[in-house]
Short mmCIF file of N, CA, C and O in Angstrom, two decimals:
data_model
loop_
_atom_site.label_atom_id
_atom_site.label_comp_id
_atom_site.label_asym_id
_atom_site.label_seq_id
_atom_site.Cartn_x
_atom_site.Cartn_y
_atom_site.Cartn_z
N MET F 147 3.61 -15.81 13.59
CA MET F 147 3.83 -15.62 15.02
C MET F 147 2.70 -14.75 15.58
O MET F 147 2.31 -13.78 14.96
N ARG F 148 2.21 -15.13 16.73
CA ARG F 148 1.20 -14.33 17.44
C ARG F 148 1.86 -13.55 18.56
O ARG F 148 2.75 -14.07 19.23
N LEU F 149 1.38 -12.34 18.76
CA LEU F 149 1.91 -11.47 19.80
C LEU F 149 0.78 -10.97 20.69
O LEU F 149 -0.35 -10.82 20.25
N ARG F 150 1.13 -10.71 21.94
CA ARG F 150 0.22 -10.03 22.88
C ARG F 150 0.92 -8.75 23.32
O ARG F 150 2.08 -8.77 23.71
N VAL F 151 0.21 -7.65 23.22
CA VAL F 151 0.74 -6.38 23.67
C VAL F 151 -0.09 -5.89 24.85
O VAL F 151 -1.31 -6.04 24.86
N GLU F 152 0.60 -5.40 25.86
CA GLU F 152 -0.06 -4.79 27.02
C GLU F 152 0.51 -3.39 27.14
O GLU F 152 1.73 -3.20 27.04
N PHE F 153 -0.37 -2.39 27.34
CA PHE F 153 0.15 -1.03 27.44
C PHE F 153 -0.73 -0.16 28.32
O PHE F 153 -1.91 -0.42 28.50
N THR F 154 -0.11 0.86 28.86
CA THR F 154 -0.80 1.93 29.58
C THR F 154 -0.22 3.25 29.11
O THR F 154 0.95 3.32 28.72
N THR F 155 -1.05 4.27 29.16
CA THR F 155 -0.58 5.61 28.82
C THR F 155 -0.72 6.50 30.05
O THR F 155 -1.61 6.28 30.88
N GLU F 156 0.14 7.47 30.16
CA GLU F 156 0.11 8.39 31.29
C GLU F 156 0.23 9.82 30.78
O GLU F 156 0.76 10.02 29.69
N PRO F 157 -0.20 10.80 31.51
CA PRO F 157 -0.62 10.78 32.91
C PRO F 157 -2.04 10.23 33.07
O PRO F 157 -2.86 10.32 32.18
N PHE F 158 -2.27 9.66 34.25
CA PHE F 158 -3.58 9.12 34.59
C PHE F 158 -4.52 10.23 35.00
O PHE F 158 -4.10 11.25 35.53
N ASP F 159 -5.78 10.01 34.79
CA ASP F 159 -6.84 10.88 35.30
C ASP F 159 -7.97 9.95 35.72
O ASP F 159 -8.58 9.30 34.86
N LEU F 160 -8.22 9.84 37.00
CA LEU F 160 -9.22 8.90 37.49
C LEU F 160 -10.65 9.38 37.27
O LEU F 160 -11.59 8.60 37.33
N ASP F 161 -10.83 10.69 37.01
CA ASP F 161 -12.18 11.22 36.81
C ASP F 161 -12.66 11.07 35.37
O ASP F 161 -13.84 10.86 35.13
N GLU F 162 -11.75 11.22 34.42
CA GLU F 162 -12.13 11.18 33.01
C GLU F 162 -10.94 10.67 32.20
O GLU F 162 -9.80 11.06 32.44
N ALA F 163 -11.22 9.82 31.22
CA ALA F 163 -10.14 9.29 30.38
C ALA F 163 -9.51 10.43 29.58
O ALA F 163 -10.21 11.15 28.87
N PRO F 164 -8.18 10.62 29.70
CA PRO F 164 -7.52 11.67 28.95
C PRO F 164 -7.51 11.36 27.45
O PRO F 164 -7.65 10.20 27.04
N ALA F 165 -7.32 12.39 26.65
CA ALA F 165 -7.35 12.25 25.19
C ALA F 165 -6.36 11.19 24.71
O ALA F 165 -6.69 10.39 23.82
N HIS F 166 -5.17 11.12 25.29
CA HIS F 166 -4.17 10.14 24.84
C HIS F 166 -4.63 8.71 25.10
O HIS F 166 -4.37 7.82 24.30
N ALA F 167 -5.34 8.49 26.19
CA ALA F 167 -5.84 7.15 26.49
C ALA F 167 -6.97 6.77 25.53
O ALA F 167 -7.02 5.64 25.06
N VAL F 168 -7.83 7.71 25.23
CA VAL F 168 -8.93 7.46 24.30
C VAL F 168 -8.39 7.14 22.92
O VAL F 168 -8.81 6.17 22.27
N VAL F 169 -7.44 7.92 22.45
CA VAL F 169 -6.84 7.70 21.13
C VAL F 169 -6.16 6.33 21.07
O VAL F 169 -6.33 5.59 20.10
N ALA F 170 -5.41 5.99 22.08
CA ALA F 170 -4.71 4.70 22.11
C ALA F 170 -5.71 3.55 22.04
O ALA F 170 -5.52 2.58 21.28
N ARG F 171 -6.77 3.64 22.79
CA ARG F 171 -7.79 2.58 22.78
C ARG F 171 -8.49 2.51 21.44
O ARG F 171 -8.77 1.41 20.93
N GLU F 172 -8.78 3.64 20.84
CA GLU F 172 -9.45 3.65 19.53
C GLU F 172 -8.58 2.98 18.46
O GLU F 172 -9.09 2.23 17.63
N VAL F 173 -7.29 3.24 18.51
CA VAL F 173 -6.38 2.62 17.53
C VAL F 173 -6.40 1.11 17.67
O VAL F 173 -6.53 0.38 16.69
N VAL F 174 -6.30 0.62 18.89
CA VAL F 174 -6.25 -0.82 19.12
C VAL F 174 -7.59 -1.47 18.78
O VAL F 174 -7.64 -2.54 18.18
N GLU F 175 -8.69 -0.81 19.13
CA GLU F 175 -10.00 -1.37 18.83
C GLU F 175 -10.27 -1.39 17.32
O GLU F 175 -10.98 -2.26 16.83
N ALA F 176 -9.70 -0.46 16.57
CA ALA F 176 -9.93 -0.39 15.13
C ALA F 176 -9.04 -1.36 14.34
O ALA F 176 -9.34 -1.70 13.20
N ALA F 177 -7.95 -1.79 14.95
CA ALA F 177 -7.03 -2.72 14.27
C ALA F 177 -7.69 -4.09 14.15
O ALA F 177 -8.58 -4.44 14.93
N GLU F 178 -7.25 -4.86 13.18
CA GLU F 178 -7.81 -6.19 12.96
C GLU F 178 -7.14 -7.21 13.87
O GLU F 178 -6.46 -8.12 13.41
N LEU F 179 -7.34 -7.03 15.15
CA LEU F 179 -6.76 -7.91 16.16
C LEU F 179 -7.79 -8.96 16.58
O LEU F 179 -8.99 -8.74 16.48
N ASP F 180 -7.29 -10.10 17.06
CA ASP F 180 -8.16 -11.20 17.46
C ASP F 180 -8.79 -10.98 18.83
O ASP F 180 -9.90 -11.43 19.08
N ALA F 181 -8.09 -10.33 19.71
CA ALA F 181 -8.59 -10.14 21.07
C ALA F 181 -8.13 -8.79 21.58
O ALA F 181 -6.96 -8.44 21.47
N VAL F 182 -9.06 -8.02 22.12
CA VAL F 182 -8.75 -6.72 22.69
C VAL F 182 -9.46 -6.62 24.03
O VAL F 182 -10.65 -6.90 24.12
N ASP F 183 -8.72 -6.25 25.07
CA ASP F 183 -9.30 -6.04 26.39
C ASP F 183 -8.89 -4.65 26.85
O ASP F 183 -7.70 -4.39 27.06
N VAL F 184 -9.86 -3.76 26.95
CA VAL F 184 -9.60 -2.37 27.32
C VAL F 184 -10.04 -2.18 28.76
O VAL F 184 -11.16 -2.51 29.12
N GLY F 185 -9.15 -1.64 29.58
CA GLY F 185 -9.48 -1.41 30.98
C GLY F 185 -9.03 -0.04 31.42
O GLY F 185 -8.32 0.66 30.70
N PRO F 186 -9.41 0.36 32.63
CA PRO F 186 -9.07 1.69 33.11
C PRO F 186 -7.58 1.89 33.40
O PRO F 186 -7.09 3.00 33.36
N PHE F 187 -6.87 0.80 33.69
CA PHE F 187 -5.46 0.93 34.04
C PHE F 187 -4.52 0.21 33.09
O PHE F 187 -3.32 0.18 33.31
N GLY F 188 -5.06 -0.39 32.05
CA GLY F 188 -4.22 -1.08 31.10
C GLY F 188 -5.05 -1.69 30.00
O GLY F 188 -6.26 -1.87 30.14
N ASN F 189 -4.40 -1.97 28.90
CA ASN F 189 -5.06 -2.52 27.72
C ASN F 189 -4.24 -3.68 27.21
O ASN F 189 -3.01 -3.66 27.27
N THR F 190 -4.93 -4.68 26.67
CA THR F 190 -4.26 -5.85 26.13
C THR F 190 -4.88 -6.15 24.77
O THR F 190 -6.08 -6.03 24.59
N ALA F 191 -4.02 -6.54 23.83
CA ALA F 191 -4.50 -6.94 22.51
C ALA F 191 -3.63 -8.07 22.00
O ALA F 191 -2.45 -8.17 22.35
N GLU F 192 -4.23 -8.92 21.17
CA GLU F 192 -3.53 -10.08 20.63
C GLU F 192 -3.83 -10.22 19.15
O GLU F 192 -4.93 -9.92 18.70
N GLY F 193 -2.83 -10.72 18.41
CA GLY F 193 -3.05 -10.98 17.00
C GLY F 193 -1.76 -11.36 16.32
O GLY F 193 -0.73 -11.58 16.97
N GLY F 194 -1.81 -11.41 15.00
CA GLY F 194 -0.62 -11.70 14.22
C GLY F 194 0.42 -10.60 14.40
O GLY F 194 0.08 -9.44 14.66
N ALA F 195 1.68 -10.97 14.23
CA ALA F 195 2.78 -10.04 14.49
C ALA F 195 2.67 -8.76 13.68
O ALA F 195 2.83 -7.67 14.23
N ASP F 196 2.40 -8.86 12.39
CA ASP F 196 2.34 -7.67 11.56
C ASP F 196 1.24 -6.72 12.00
O ASP F 196 1.44 -5.50 12.04
N VAL F 197 0.09 -7.26 12.35
CA VAL F 197 -1.03 -6.42 12.77
C VAL F 197 -0.74 -5.78 14.12
O VAL F 197 -0.97 -4.58 14.32
N VAL F 198 -0.23 -6.56 15.06
CA VAL F 198 0.08 -6.02 16.39
C VAL F 198 1.15 -4.93 16.28
O VAL F 198 1.00 -3.84 16.84
N LEU F 199 2.22 -5.20 15.55
CA LEU F 199 3.30 -4.22 15.45
C LEU F 199 2.84 -2.95 14.73
O LEU F 199 3.23 -1.84 15.11
N GLY F 200 2.01 -3.10 13.73
CA GLY F 200 1.46 -1.93 13.05
C GLY F 200 0.58 -1.11 13.98
O GLY F 200 0.65 0.13 13.99
N ALA F 201 -0.26 -1.79 14.75
CA ALA F 201 -1.13 -1.09 15.70
C ALA F 201 -0.31 -0.40 16.79
O ALA F 201 -0.63 0.73 17.19
N VAL F 202 0.75 -1.04 17.25
CA VAL F 202 1.61 -0.43 18.28
C VAL F 202 2.27 0.84 17.73
O VAL F 202 2.29 1.87 18.41
N ASP F 203 2.77 0.78 16.52
CA ASP F 203 3.39 1.96 15.91
C ASP F 203 2.39 3.12 15.85
O ASP F 203 2.69 4.23 16.28
N THR F 204 1.20 2.84 15.33
CA THR F 204 0.18 3.88 15.22
C THR F 204 -0.24 4.38 16.59
O THR F 204 -0.40 5.59 16.80
N MET F 205 -0.44 3.47 17.54
CA MET F 205 -0.86 3.85 18.88
C MET F 205 0.17 4.75 19.54
O MET F 205 -0.17 5.77 20.13
N LEU F 206 1.45 4.39 19.44
CA LEU F 206 2.50 5.22 20.05
C LEU F 206 2.49 6.63 19.47
O LEU F 206 2.53 7.62 20.21
N ARG F 207 2.46 6.73 18.17
CA ARG F 207 2.50 8.04 17.51
C ARG F 207 1.30 8.90 17.87
O ARG F 207 1.43 10.08 18.21
N LYS F 208 0.11 8.30 17.83
CA LYS F 208 -1.11 9.07 18.09
C LYS F 208 -1.27 9.43 19.57
O LYS F 208 -1.72 10.52 19.90
N ALA F 209 -0.91 8.51 20.46
CA ALA F 209 -1.03 8.79 21.90
C ALA F 209 -0.05 9.88 22.31
O ALA F 209 -0.40 10.78 23.08
N LEU F 210 1.16 9.84 21.80
CA LEU F 210 2.13 10.89 22.11
C LEU F 210 1.66 12.24 21.56
O LEU F 210 1.75 13.27 22.24
N ALA F 211 1.12 12.24 20.35
CA ALA F 211 0.62 13.48 19.75
C ALA F 211 -0.58 14.03 20.54
O ALA F 211 -0.82 15.24 20.55
N ALA F 212 -1.32 13.13 21.21
CA ALA F 212 -2.50 13.55 21.98
C ALA F 212 -2.16 13.90 23.43
O ALA F 212 -3.07 14.14 24.23
N GLY F 213 -0.88 13.91 23.79
CA GLY F 213 -0.50 14.38 25.12
C GLY F 213 0.06 13.35 26.08
O GLY F 213 0.35 13.69 27.23
N ALA F 214 0.23 12.12 25.68
CA ALA F 214 0.84 11.13 26.59
C ALA F 214 2.26 11.55 26.90
O ALA F 214 3.00 12.00 26.02
N THR F 215 2.64 11.44 28.16
CA THR F 215 4.00 11.76 28.57
C THR F 215 4.80 10.50 28.86
O THR F 215 6.02 10.56 29.01
N ARG F 216 4.10 9.38 28.96
CA ARG F 216 4.76 8.09 29.18
C ARG F 216 3.83 7.00 28.68
O ARG F 216 2.62 7.04 28.92
N ILE F 217 4.41 6.03 28.00
CA ILE F 217 3.65 4.86 27.56
C ILE F 217 4.45 3.63 27.97
O ILE F 217 5.59 3.46 27.56
N SER F 218 3.86 2.81 28.82
CA SER F 218 4.49 1.57 29.24
C SER F 218 3.95 0.47 28.33
O SER F 218 2.75 0.35 28.14
N LEU F 219 4.88 -0.33 27.81
CA LEU F 219 4.52 -1.29 26.77
C LEU F 219 5.26 -2.59 26.99
O LEU F 219 6.45 -2.60 27.31
N GLN F 220 4.53 -3.68 26.82
CA GLN F 220 5.15 -5.01 26.90
C GLN F 220 4.60 -5.84 25.75
O GLN F 220 3.40 -5.86 25.51
N VAL F 221 5.48 -6.50 25.01
CA VAL F 221 5.07 -7.36 23.91
C VAL F 221 5.60 -8.76 24.18
O VAL F 221 6.77 -8.94 24.49
N ASN F 222 4.70 -9.76 24.08
CA ASN F 222 5.07 -11.15 24.31
C ASN F 222 4.69 -12.00 23.12
O ASN F 222 3.62 -11.80 22.53
N VAL F 223 5.52 -12.96 22.79
CA VAL F 223 5.18 -13.96 21.78
C VAL F 223 4.28 -14.97 22.47
O VAL F 223 4.63 -15.51 23.52
N VAL F 224 3.11 -15.24 21.88
CA VAL F 224 2.18 -16.16 22.49
C VAL F 224 1.88 -17.37 21.62
O VAL F 224 1.14 -18.25 22.02
N GLY F 225 2.44 -17.42 20.43
CA GLY F 225 2.22 -18.58 19.57
C GLY F 225 2.84 -18.37 18.20
O GLY F 225 3.29 -17.29 17.87
N ASP F 226 2.84 -19.43 17.43
CA ASP F 226 3.44 -19.38 16.10
C ASP F 226 2.43 -19.36 14.99
O ASP F 226 2.80 -19.42 13.82
N GLY F 227 1.13 -19.30 15.31
CA GLY F 227 0.10 -19.31 14.27
C GLY F 227 0.13 -18.07 13.41
O GLY F 227 0.69 -17.05 13.77
N ASP F 228 -0.48 -18.14 12.24
CA ASP F 228 -0.54 -17.02 11.32
C ASP F 228 -1.71 -16.08 11.61
O ASP F 228 -1.88 -15.11 10.91
N ARG F 229 -2.53 -16.36 12.57
CA ARG F 229 -3.70 -15.54 12.87
C ARG F 229 -3.34 -14.17 13.32
O ARG F 229 -2.43 -13.84 13.91
#
């Protein structure tokens, strides 16, 4: 099964990316995902279920430890492939 995860971390800072946002992006970029789109107001990543879910677990833990006070998260099934 393939999954797509979309997430944002808060609080926002329009002048400089806060530590929690940087950590969350680094986790997703380092994971073995097929597609990653990092933006100023949200991030999207796609891949196999095990990889996505593992990255989400790590991202949540590290972003919260780095000061995130809220993380909005959406996970969608996008296919049945093993990728």
